[in-house]
mmCIF file of C-alpha atoms in Angstrom:
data_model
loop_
_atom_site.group_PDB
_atom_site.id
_atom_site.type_symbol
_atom_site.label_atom_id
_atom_site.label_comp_id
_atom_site.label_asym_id
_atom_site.label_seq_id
_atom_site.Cartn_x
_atom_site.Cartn_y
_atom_site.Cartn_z
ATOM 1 C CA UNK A 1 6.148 37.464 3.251
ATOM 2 C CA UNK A 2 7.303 39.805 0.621
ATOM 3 C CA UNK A 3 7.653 38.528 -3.394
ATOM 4 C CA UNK A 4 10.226 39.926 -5.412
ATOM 5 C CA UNK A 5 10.217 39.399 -9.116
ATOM 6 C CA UNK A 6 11.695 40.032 -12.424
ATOM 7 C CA UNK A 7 9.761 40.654 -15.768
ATOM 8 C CA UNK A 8 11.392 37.281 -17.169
ATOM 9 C CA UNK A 9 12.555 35.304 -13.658
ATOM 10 C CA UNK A 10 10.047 33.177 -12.061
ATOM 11 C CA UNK A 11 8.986 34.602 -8.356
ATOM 12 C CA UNK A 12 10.981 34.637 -5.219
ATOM 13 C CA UNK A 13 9.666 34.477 -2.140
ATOM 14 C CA UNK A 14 11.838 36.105 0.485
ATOM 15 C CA UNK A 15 10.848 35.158 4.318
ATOM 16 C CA UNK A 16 12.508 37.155 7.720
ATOM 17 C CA UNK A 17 11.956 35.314 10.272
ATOM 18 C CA UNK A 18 13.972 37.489 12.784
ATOM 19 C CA UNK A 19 16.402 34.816 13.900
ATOM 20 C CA UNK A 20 18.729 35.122 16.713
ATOM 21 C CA UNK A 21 22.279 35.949 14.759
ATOM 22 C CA UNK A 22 24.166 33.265 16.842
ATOM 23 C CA UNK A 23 22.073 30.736 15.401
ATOM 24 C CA UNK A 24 23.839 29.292 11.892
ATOM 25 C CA UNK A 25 21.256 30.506 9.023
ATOM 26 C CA UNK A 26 20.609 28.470 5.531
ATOM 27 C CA UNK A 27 18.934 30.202 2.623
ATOM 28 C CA UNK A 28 17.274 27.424 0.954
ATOM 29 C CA UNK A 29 14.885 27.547 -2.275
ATOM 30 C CA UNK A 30 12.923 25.342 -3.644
ATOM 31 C CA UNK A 31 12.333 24.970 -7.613
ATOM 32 C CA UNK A 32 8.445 25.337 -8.656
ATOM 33 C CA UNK A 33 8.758 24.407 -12.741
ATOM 34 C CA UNK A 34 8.105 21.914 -15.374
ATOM 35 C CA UNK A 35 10.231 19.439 -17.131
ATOM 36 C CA UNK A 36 11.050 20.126 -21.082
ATOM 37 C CA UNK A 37 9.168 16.555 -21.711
ATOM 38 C CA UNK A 38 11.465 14.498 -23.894
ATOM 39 C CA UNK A 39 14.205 16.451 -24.473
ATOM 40 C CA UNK A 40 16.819 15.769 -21.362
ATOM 41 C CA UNK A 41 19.086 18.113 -22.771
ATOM 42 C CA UNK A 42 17.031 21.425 -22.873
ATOM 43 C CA UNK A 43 15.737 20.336 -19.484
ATOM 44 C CA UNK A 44 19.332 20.222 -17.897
ATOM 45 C CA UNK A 45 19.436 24.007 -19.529
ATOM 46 C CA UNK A 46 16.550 24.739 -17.951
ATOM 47 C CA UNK A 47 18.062 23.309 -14.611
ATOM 48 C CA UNK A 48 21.215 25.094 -15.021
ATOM 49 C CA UNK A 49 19.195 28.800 -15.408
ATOM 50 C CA UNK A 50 16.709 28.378 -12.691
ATOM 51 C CA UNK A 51 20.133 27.056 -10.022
ATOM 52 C CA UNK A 52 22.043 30.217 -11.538
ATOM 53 C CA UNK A 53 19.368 32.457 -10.547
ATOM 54 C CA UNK A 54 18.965 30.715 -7.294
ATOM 55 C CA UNK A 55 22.333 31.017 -6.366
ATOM 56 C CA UNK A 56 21.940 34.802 -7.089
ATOM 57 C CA UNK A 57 19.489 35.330 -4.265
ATOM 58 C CA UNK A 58 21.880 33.991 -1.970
ATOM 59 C CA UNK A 59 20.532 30.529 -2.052
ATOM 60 C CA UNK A 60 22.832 27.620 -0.631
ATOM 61 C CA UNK A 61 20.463 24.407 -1.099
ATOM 62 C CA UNK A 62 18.347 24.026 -3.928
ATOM 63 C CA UNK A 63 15.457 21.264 -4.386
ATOM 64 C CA UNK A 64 14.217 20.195 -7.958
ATOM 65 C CA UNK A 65 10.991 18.524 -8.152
ATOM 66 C CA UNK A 66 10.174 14.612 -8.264
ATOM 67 C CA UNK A 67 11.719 13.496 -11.687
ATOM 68 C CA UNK A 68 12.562 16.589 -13.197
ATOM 69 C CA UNK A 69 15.343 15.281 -15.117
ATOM 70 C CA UNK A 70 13.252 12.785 -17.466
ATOM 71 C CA UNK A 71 9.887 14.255 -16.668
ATOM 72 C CA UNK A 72 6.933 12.608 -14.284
ATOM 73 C CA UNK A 73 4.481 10.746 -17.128
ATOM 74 C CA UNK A 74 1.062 12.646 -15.598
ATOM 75 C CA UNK A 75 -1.888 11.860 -16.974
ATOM 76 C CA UNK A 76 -0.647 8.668 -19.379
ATOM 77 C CA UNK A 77 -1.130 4.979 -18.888
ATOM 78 C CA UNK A 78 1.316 3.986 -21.567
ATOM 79 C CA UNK A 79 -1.268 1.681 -23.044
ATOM 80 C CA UNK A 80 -1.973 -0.541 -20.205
ATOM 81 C CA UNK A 81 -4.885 -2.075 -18.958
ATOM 82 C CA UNK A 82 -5.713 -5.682 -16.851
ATOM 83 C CA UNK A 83 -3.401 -8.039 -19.399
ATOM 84 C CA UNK A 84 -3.094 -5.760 -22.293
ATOM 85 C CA UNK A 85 0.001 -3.380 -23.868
ATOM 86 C CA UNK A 86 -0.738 -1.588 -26.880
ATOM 87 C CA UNK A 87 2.021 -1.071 -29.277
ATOM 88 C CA UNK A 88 1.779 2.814 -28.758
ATOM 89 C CA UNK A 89 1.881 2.289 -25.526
ATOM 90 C CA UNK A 90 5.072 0.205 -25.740
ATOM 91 C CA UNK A 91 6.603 2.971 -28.071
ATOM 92 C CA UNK A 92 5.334 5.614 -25.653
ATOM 93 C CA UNK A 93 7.293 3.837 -22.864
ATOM 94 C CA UNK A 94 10.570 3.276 -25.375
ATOM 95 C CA UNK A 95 10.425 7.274 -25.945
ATOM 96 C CA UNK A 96 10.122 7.677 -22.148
ATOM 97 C CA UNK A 97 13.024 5.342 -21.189
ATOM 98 C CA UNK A 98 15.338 7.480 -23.744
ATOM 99 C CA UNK A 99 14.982 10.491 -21.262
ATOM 100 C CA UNK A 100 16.402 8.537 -18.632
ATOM 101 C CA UNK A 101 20.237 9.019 -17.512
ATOM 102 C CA UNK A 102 22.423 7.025 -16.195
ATOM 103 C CA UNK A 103 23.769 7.186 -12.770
ATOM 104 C CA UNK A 104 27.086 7.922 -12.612
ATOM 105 C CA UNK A 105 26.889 9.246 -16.483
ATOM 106 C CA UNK A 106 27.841 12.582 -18.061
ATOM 107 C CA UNK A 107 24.184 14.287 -16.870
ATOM 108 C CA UNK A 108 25.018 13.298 -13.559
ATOM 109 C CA UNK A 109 28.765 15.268 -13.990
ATOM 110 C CA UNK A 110 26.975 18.062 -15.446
ATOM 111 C CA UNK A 111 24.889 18.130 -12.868
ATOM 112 C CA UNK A 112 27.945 18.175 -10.509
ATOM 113 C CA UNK A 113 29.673 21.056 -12.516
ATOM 114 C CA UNK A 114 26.740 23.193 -12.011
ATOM 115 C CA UNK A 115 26.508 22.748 -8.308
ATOM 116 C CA UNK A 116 30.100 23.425 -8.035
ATOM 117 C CA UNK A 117 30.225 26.296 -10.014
ATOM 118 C CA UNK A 118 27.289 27.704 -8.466
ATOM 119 C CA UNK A 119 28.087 26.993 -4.962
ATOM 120 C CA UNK A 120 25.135 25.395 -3.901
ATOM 121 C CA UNK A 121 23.780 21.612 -2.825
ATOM 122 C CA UNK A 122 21.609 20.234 -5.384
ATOM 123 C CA UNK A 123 18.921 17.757 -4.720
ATOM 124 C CA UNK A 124 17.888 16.623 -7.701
ATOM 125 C CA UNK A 125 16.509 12.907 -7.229
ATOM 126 C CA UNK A 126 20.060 11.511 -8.506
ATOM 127 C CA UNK A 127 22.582 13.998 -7.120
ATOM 128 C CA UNK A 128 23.824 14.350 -4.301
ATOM 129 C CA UNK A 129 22.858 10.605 -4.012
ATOM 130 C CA UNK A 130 20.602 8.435 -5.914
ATOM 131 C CA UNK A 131 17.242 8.092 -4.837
ATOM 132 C CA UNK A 132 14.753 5.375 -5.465
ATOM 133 C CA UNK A 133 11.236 5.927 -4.224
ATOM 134 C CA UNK A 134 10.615 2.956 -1.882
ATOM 135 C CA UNK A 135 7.396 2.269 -2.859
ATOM 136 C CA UNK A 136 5.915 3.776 -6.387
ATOM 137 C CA UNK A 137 2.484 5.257 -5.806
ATOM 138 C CA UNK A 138 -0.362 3.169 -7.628
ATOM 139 C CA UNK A 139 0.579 3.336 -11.171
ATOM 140 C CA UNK A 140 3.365 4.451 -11.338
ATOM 141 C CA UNK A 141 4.409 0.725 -10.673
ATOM 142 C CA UNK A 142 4.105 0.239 -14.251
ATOM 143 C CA UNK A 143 7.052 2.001 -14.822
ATOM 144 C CA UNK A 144 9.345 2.184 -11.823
ATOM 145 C CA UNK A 145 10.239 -0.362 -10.274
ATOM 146 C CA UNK A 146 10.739 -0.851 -6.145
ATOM 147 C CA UNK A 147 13.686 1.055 -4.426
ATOM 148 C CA UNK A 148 15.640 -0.358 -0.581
ATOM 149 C CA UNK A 149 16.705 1.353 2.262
ATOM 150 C CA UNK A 150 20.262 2.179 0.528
ATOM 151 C CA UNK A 151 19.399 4.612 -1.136
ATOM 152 C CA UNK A 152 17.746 6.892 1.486
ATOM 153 C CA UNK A 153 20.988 8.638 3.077
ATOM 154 C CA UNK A 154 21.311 11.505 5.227
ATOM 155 C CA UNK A 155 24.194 13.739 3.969
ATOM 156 C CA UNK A 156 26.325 15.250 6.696
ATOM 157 C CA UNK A 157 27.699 19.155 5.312
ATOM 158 C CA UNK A 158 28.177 22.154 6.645
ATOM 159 C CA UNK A 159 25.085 23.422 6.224
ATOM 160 C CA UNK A 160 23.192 20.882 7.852
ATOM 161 C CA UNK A 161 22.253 17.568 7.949
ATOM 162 C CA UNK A 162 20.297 16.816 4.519
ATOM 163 C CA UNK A 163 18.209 14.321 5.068
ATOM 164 C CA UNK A 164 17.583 14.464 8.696
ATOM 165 C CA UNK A 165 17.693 18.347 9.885
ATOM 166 C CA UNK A 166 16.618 19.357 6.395
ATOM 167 C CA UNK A 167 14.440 17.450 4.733
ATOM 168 C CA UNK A 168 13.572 17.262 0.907
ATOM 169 C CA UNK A 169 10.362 16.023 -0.528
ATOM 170 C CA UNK A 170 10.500 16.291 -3.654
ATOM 171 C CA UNK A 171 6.839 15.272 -5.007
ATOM 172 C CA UNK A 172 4.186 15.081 -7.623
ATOM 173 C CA UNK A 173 1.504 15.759 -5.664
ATOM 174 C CA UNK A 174 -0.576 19.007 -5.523
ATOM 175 C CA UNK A 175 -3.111 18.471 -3.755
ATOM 176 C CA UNK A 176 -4.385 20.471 -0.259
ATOM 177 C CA UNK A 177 -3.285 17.595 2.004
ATOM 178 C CA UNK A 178 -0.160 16.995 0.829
ATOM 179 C CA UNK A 179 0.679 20.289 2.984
ATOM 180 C CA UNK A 180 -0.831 18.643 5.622
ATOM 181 C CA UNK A 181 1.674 15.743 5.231
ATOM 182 C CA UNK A 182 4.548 18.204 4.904
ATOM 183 C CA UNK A 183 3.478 20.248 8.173
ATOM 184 C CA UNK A 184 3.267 16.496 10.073
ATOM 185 C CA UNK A 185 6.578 15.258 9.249
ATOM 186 C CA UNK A 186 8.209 18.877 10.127
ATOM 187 C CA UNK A 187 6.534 18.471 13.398
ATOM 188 C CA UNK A 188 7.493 14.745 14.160
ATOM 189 C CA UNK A 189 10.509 15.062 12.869
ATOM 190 C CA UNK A 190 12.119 18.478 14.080
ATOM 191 C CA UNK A 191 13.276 19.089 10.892
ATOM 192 C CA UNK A 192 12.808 21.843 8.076
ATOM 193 C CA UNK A 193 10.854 20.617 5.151
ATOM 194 C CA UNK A 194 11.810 21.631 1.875
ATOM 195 C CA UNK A 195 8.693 20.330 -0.719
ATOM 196 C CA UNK A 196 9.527 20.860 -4.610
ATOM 197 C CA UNK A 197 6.315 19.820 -7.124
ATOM 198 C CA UNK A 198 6.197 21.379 -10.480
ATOM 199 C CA UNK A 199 3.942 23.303 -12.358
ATOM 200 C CA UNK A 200 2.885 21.926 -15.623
ATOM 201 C CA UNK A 201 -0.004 22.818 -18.056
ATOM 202 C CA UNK A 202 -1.154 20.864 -21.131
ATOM 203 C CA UNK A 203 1.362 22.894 -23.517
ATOM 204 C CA UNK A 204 4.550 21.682 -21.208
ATOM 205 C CA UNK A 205 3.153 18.105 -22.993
ATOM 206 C CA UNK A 206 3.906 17.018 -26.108
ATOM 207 C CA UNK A 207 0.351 17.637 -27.785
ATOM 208 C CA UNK A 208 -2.353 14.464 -28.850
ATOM 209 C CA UNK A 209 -2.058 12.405 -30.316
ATOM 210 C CA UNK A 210 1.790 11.465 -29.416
ATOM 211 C CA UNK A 211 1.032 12.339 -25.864
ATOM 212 C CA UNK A 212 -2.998 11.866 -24.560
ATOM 213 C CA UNK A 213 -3.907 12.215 -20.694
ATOM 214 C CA UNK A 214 -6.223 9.418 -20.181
ATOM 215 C CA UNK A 215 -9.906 10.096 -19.702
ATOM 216 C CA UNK A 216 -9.447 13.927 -19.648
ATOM 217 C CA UNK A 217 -7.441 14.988 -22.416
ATOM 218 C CA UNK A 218 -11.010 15.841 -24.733
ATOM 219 C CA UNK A 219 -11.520 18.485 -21.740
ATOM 220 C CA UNK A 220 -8.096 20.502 -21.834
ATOM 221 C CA UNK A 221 -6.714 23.245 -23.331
ATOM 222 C CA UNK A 222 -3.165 24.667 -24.016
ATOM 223 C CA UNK A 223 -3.235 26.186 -21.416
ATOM 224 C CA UNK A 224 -5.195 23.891 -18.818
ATOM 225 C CA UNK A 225 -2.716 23.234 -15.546
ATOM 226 C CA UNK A 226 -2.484 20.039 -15.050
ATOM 227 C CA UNK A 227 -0.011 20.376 -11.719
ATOM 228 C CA UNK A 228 -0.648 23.093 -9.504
ATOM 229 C CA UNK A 229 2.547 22.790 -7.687
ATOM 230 C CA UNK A 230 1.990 23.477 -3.791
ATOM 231 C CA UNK A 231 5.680 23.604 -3.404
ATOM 232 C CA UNK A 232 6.487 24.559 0.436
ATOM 233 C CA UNK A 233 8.922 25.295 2.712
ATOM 234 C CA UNK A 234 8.178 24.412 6.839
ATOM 235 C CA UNK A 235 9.935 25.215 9.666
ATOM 236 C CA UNK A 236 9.886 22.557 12.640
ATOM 237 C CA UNK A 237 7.429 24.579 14.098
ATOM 238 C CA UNK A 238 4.949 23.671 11.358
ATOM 239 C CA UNK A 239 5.215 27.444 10.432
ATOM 240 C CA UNK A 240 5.273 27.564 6.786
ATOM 241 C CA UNK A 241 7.810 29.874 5.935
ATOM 242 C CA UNK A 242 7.140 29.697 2.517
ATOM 243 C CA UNK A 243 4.104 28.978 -0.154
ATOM 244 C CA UNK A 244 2.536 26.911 -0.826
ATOM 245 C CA UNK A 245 2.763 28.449 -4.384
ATOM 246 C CA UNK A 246 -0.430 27.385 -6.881
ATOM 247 C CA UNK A 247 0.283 30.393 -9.124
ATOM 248 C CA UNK A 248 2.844 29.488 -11.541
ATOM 249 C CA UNK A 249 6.569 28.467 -11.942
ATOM 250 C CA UNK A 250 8.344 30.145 -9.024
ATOM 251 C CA UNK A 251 11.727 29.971 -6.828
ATOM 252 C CA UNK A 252 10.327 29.942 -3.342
ATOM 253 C CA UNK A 253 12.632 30.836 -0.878
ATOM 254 C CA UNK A 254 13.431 30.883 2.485
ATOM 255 C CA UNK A 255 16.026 31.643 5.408
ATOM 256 C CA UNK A 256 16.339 28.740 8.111
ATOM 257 C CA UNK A 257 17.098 29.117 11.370
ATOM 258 C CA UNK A 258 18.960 26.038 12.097
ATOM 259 C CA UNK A 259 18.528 26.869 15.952
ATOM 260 C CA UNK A 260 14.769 26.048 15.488
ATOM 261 C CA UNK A 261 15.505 22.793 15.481
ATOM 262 C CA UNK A 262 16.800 22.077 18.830
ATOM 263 C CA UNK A 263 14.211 24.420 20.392
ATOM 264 C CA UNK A 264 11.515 22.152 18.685
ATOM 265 C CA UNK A 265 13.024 19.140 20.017
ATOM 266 C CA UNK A 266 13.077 20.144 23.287
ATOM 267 C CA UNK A 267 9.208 19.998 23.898
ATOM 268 C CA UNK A 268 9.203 16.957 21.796
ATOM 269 C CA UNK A 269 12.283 14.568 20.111
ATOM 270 C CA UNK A 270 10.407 10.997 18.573
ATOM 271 C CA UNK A 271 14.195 9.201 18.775
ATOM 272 C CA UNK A 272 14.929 10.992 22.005
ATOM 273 C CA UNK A 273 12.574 11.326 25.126
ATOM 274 C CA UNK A 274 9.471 10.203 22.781
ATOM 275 C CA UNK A 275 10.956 7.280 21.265
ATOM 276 C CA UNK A 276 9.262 4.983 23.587
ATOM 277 C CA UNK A 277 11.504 2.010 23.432
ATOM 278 C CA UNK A 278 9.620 0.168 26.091
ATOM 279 C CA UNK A 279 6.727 -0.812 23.420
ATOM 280 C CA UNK A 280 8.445 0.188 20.347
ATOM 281 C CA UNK A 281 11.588 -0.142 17.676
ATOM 282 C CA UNK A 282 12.975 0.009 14.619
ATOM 283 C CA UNK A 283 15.175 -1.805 12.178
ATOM 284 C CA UNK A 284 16.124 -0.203 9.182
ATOM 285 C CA UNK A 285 17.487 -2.087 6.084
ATOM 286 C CA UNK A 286 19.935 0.109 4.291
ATOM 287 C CA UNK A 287 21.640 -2.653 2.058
ATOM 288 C CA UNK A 288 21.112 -2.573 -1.417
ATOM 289 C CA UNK A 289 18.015 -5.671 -2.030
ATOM 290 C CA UNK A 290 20.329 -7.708 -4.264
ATOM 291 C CA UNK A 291 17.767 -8.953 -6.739
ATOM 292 C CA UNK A 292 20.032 -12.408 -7.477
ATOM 293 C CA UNK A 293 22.517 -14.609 -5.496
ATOM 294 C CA UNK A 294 24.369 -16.782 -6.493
ATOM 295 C CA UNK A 295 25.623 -19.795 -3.785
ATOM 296 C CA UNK A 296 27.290 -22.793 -4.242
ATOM 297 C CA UNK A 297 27.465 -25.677 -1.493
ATOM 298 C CA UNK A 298 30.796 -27.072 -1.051
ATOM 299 C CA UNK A 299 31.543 -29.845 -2.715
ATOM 300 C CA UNK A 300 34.097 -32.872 -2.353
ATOM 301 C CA UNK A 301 35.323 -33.950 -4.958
ATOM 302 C CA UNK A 302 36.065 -38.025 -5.587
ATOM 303 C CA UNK A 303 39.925 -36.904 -5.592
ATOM 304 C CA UNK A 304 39.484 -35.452 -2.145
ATOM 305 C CA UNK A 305 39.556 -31.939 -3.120
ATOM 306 C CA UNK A 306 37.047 -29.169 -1.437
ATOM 307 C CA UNK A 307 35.782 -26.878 -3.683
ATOM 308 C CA UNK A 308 35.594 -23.573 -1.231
ATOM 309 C CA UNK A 309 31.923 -22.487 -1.162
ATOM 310 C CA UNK A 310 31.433 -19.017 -3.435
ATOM 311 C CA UNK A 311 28.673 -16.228 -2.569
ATOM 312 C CA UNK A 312 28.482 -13.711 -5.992
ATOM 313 C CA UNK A 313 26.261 -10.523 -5.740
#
């Protein structure tokens, strides 16, 4: 693996991996850096100089860490313990909300402008397609609520299928065995995993007390990392191709052989020859979970009229 840097770009990590040239080849990069914390704005700058210089290298898919746009809360409990709220909690949360865009909205355009104008596919948790974490990990119930199986597509471009042949994992975690998740699901799946996490110390927080990380904050500094990052890129081999990066905000890139994929799924396919429908299947929900129906029963009225029975979602 060779690095190429700049004196003011974050790192690039180039990868040749030798790959047969009648096999289609996708430079992806993944985006190692931290969010702007309450200021949505200066982060969507931020966003726009870190795709231009991506799309620079060559790069045609680019993957922005979990909640980027908004910024992932670390270290806060907004005030909450068993069945009490404090009020700075409450005004943490308000402050916290106001980062938050709307989906369609004129972030989201922007967002679309920049992709366009840089030529690339941008996965950044809302764009190309809103995504809703299924299930929010342990606390972070208290402020996101539960996502459904429509908003988990697979994206069908020319590049690849995003989703399915490439897939993103965006992520707040950094620790050591979330790379052994990443290197399981390239294996079972066949698929290229691209894994974006940022990199965050103490000073990328607003400072105590309008921002406190619960328990620990007495023991940081400045300068203290409080995200490592670990963002990765694995081939369907398992090979990691590139990272996983614990050094600082990078671009991590690599070249994918898109050829790899079939020659991975030869030896073993889990919806093909190892799907094992004889003990096994699966039913996916991928309709929004409508949160409130409305039904009436019909109804005949004493004038002999039928009201026609009316289903609103």
């Amino acid at each position: 693996m060779a690095m190429v840097a700049s004196d003011n770009a974050p790192l690039l990590a180039e990868v040749d991996m030798g790959t047969d040239s009648s096999a289609p080849t996708v430079r992806a990069t993944v985006v190692q850096a931290s969010t702007i914390f309450n200021d949505t704005p200066a982060t969507l700058d931020k966003a726009e100089r870190l795709l231009a210089e991506a799309s620079g290298y060559g790069s045609q898919i680019v993957v922005f860490p979990e909640a980027f746009i908004g910024g992932y809360p670390r270290g806060t409990n907004f005030g909450v313990s068993i069945a009490n709220r404090t009020a700075k909690g409450k005004e943490d949360f308000r402050k916290y909300h106001a980062s938050a865009i709307d989906v369609p909205g004129p972030e989201v355009d922007r967002l679309a402008a920049m992709a366009g104008k840089y030529k690339v596919y941008l996965v950044m948790g809302c764009f190309l397609g809103k995504h809703r974490k299924v299930v929010p990990t342990a606390s972070e119930r208290i402020i996101w609520g539960f996502g459904d199986g429509s908003t988990i597509p697979v994206f069908q471009t020319p590049i690849g299928k995003i989703g399915i042949e490439i897939y993103c994992a965006p992520t707040a975690d950094s620790r050591d065995v979330w790379q052994a998740s990443m290197t399981h699901i390239a294996l079972e799946g066949g698929c290229f995993v691209l894994s974006a996490n940022q990199f965050c110390r103490r000073k990328d927080y607003p400072p105590p007390p309008e921002y406190v990380f619960s328990g620990i904050e007495e023991d940081l500094t400045p300068d203290s990392v409080v995200c490592a990052g670990g963002s990765v890129i694995i081939s369907p081999s398992g090979t990691v191709l590139a990272g996983p990066n614990y050094e600082g905000e990078a671009l991590i890139s690599a070249d994918l052989d898109l050829g790899e994929i079939a020659r991975e799924k030869f030896a073993f396919d889990v919806v093909g020859h190892y799907s094992r429908p004889e003990v096994l299947s699966l039913v996916v929900r991928d309709h929004p979970a409508t949160p409130v129906t409305y039904t009436s029963a019909s109804v005949k009225t004493e004038g002999g009229l039928c009201i026609t029975p009316v289903t609103i979602s």
